[in-house]
mmCIF file of C-alpha atoms and ligand atoms in Angstrom:
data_model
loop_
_atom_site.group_PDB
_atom_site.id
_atom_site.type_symbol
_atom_site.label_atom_id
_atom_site.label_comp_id
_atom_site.label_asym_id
_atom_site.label_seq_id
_atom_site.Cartn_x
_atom_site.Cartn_y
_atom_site.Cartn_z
ATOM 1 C CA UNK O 1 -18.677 -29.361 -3.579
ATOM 2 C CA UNK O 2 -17.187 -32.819 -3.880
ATOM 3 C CA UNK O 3 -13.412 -32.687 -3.228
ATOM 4 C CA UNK O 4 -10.933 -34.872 -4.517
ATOM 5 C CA UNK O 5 -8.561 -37.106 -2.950
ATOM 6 C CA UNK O 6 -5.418 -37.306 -4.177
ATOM 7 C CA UNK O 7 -3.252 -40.634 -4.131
ATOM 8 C CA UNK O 8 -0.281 -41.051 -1.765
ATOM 9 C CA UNK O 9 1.764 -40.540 -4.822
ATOM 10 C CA UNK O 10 0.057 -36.964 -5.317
ATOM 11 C CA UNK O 11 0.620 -36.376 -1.957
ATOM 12 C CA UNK O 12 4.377 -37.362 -1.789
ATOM 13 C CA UNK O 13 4.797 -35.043 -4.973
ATOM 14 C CA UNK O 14 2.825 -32.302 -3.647
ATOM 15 C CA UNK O 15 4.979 -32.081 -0.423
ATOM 16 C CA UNK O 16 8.287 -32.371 -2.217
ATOM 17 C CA UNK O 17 7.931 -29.534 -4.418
ATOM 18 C CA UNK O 18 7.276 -27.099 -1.491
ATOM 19 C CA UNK O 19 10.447 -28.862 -0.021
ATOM 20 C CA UNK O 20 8.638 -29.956 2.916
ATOM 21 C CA UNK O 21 7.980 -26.778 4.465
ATOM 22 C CA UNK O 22 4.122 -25.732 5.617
ATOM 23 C CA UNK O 23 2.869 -23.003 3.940
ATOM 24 C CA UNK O 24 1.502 -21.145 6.737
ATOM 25 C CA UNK O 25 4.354 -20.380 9.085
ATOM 26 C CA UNK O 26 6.930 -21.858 6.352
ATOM 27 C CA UNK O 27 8.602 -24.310 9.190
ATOM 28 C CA UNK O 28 9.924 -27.763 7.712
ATOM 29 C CA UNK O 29 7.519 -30.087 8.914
ATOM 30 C CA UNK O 30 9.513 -32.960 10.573
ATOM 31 C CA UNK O 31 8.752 -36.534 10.604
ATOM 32 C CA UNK O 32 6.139 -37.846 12.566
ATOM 33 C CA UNK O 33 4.733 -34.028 12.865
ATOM 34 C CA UNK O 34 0.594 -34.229 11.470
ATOM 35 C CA UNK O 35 0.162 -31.807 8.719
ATOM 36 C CA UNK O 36 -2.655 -31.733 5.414
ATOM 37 C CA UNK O 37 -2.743 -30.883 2.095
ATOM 38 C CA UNK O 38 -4.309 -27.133 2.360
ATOM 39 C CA UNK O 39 -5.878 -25.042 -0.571
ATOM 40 C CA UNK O 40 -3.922 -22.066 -0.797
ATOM 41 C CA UNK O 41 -6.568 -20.069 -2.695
ATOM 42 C CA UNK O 42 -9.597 -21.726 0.002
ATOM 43 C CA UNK O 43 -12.316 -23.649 -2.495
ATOM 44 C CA UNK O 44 -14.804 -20.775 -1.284
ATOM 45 C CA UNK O 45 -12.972 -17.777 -2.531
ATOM 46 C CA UNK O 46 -13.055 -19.855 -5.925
ATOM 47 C CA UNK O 47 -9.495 -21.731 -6.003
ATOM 48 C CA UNK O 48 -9.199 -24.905 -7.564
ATOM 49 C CA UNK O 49 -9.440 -28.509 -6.141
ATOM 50 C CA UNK O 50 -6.449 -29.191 -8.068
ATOM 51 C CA UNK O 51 -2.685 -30.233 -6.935
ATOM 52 C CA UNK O 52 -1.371 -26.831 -8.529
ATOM 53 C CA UNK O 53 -3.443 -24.832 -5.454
ATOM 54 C CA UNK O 54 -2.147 -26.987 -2.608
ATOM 55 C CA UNK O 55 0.110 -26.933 -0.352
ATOM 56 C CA UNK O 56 1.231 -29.141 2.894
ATOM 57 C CA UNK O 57 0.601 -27.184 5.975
ATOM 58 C CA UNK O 58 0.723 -28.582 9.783
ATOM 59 C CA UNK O 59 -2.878 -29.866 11.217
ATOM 60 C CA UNK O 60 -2.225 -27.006 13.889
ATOM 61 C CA UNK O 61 -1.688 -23.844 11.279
ATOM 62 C CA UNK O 62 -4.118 -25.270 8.896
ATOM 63 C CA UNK O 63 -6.885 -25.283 11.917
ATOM 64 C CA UNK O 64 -6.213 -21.212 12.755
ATOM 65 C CA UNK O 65 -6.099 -20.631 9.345
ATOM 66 C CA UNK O 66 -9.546 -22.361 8.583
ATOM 67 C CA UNK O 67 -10.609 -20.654 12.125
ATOM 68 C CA UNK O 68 -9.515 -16.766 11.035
ATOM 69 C CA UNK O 69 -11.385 -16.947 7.413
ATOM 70 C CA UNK O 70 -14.503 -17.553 9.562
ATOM 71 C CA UNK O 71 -15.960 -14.321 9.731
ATOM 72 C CA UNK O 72 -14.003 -13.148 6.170
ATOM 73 C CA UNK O 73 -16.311 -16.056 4.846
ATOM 74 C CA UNK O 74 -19.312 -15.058 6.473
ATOM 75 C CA UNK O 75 -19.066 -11.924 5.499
ATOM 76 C CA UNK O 76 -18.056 -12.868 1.711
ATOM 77 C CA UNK O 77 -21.700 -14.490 1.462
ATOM 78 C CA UNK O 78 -23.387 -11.691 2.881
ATOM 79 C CA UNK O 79 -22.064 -9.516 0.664
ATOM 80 C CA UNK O 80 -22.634 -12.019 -2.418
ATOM 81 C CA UNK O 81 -26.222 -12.549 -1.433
ATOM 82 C CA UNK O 82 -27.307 -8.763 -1.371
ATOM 83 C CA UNK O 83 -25.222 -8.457 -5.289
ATOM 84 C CA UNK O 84 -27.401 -11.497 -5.831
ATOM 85 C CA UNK O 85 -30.259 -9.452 -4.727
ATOM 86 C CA UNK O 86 -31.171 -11.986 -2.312
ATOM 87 C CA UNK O 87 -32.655 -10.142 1.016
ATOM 88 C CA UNK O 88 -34.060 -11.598 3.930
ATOM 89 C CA UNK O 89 -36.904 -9.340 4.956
ATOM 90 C CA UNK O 90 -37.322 -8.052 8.573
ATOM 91 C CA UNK O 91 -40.015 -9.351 10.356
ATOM 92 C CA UNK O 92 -40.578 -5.908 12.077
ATOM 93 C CA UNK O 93 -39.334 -3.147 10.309
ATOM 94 C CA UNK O 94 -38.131 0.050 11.005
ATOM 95 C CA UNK O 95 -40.942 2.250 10.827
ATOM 96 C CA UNK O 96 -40.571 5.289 8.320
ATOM 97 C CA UNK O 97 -38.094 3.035 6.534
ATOM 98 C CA UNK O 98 -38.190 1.501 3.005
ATOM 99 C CA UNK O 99 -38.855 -1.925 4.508
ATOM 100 C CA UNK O 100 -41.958 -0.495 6.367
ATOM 101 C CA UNK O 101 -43.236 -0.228 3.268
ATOM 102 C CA UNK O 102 -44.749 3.524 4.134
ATOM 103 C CA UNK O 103 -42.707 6.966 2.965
ATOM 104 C CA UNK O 104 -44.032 10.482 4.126
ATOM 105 C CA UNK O 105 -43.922 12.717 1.296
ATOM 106 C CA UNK O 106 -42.448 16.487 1.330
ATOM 107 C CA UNK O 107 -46.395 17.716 2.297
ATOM 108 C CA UNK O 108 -46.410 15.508 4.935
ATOM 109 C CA UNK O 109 -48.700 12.949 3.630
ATOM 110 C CA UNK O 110 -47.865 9.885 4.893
ATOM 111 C CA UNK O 111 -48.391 7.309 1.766
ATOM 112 C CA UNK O 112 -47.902 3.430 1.053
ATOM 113 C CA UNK O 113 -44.355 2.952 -1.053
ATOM 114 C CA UNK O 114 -45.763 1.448 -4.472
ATOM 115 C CA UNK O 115 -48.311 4.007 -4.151
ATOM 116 C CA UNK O 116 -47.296 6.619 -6.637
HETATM 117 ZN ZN1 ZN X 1 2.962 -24.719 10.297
#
């Protein structure tokens, strides 16, 4: 996803109306301190590239926060892909189970799956 940049006048704007303060651990962030714009819904979880879902944050804060969603994000996709019906198949599958592609019936029988 392409993100926009925003113009030092954005930017100015942007950190005035949260008075200065990053949004993570809502410190002011003093002069000469490195800090970013931030999305405060994250792009991923479907907020918008847009000045209304920013907000300044220190380099430092914005980094753990990026670092934390890691494994939320990871696991967002996962679960997205399977609703998606997107599977990756197992190269050696459990035997017995559906992805063996063999079921034993209640006689015993032991059958392929689309068999019917
Ligand atoms: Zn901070």
């Amino acid at each position: 996803m392409k993100r926009k940049s925003l113009t030092k006048k954005q930017r100015v704007e942007i950190f005035d109306a949260h008075s200065g303060r990053c949004h993570i651990c809502t410190r002011r962030i003093e002069a000469g301190e490195l800090w970013e714009l931030e999305h405060c819904k994250p792009l991923w979880l479907g907020g918008a590239d847009e000045p209304e879902n920013m907000r300044p944050a220190h380099i430092k804060c914005h980094a753990v926060k990026t670092a934390g969603e890691a494994a939320t994000r990871a696991k967002s996709d996962r679960v997205r892909a399977i609703h998606l019906g997107i599977k990756t198949q197992s190269r050696n599958p459990l035997p017995g189970s559906k992805a063996s592609g063999w079921k034993r019936r209640m006689d015993g029988s032991v059958v392929r799956r689309d068999a019917q």
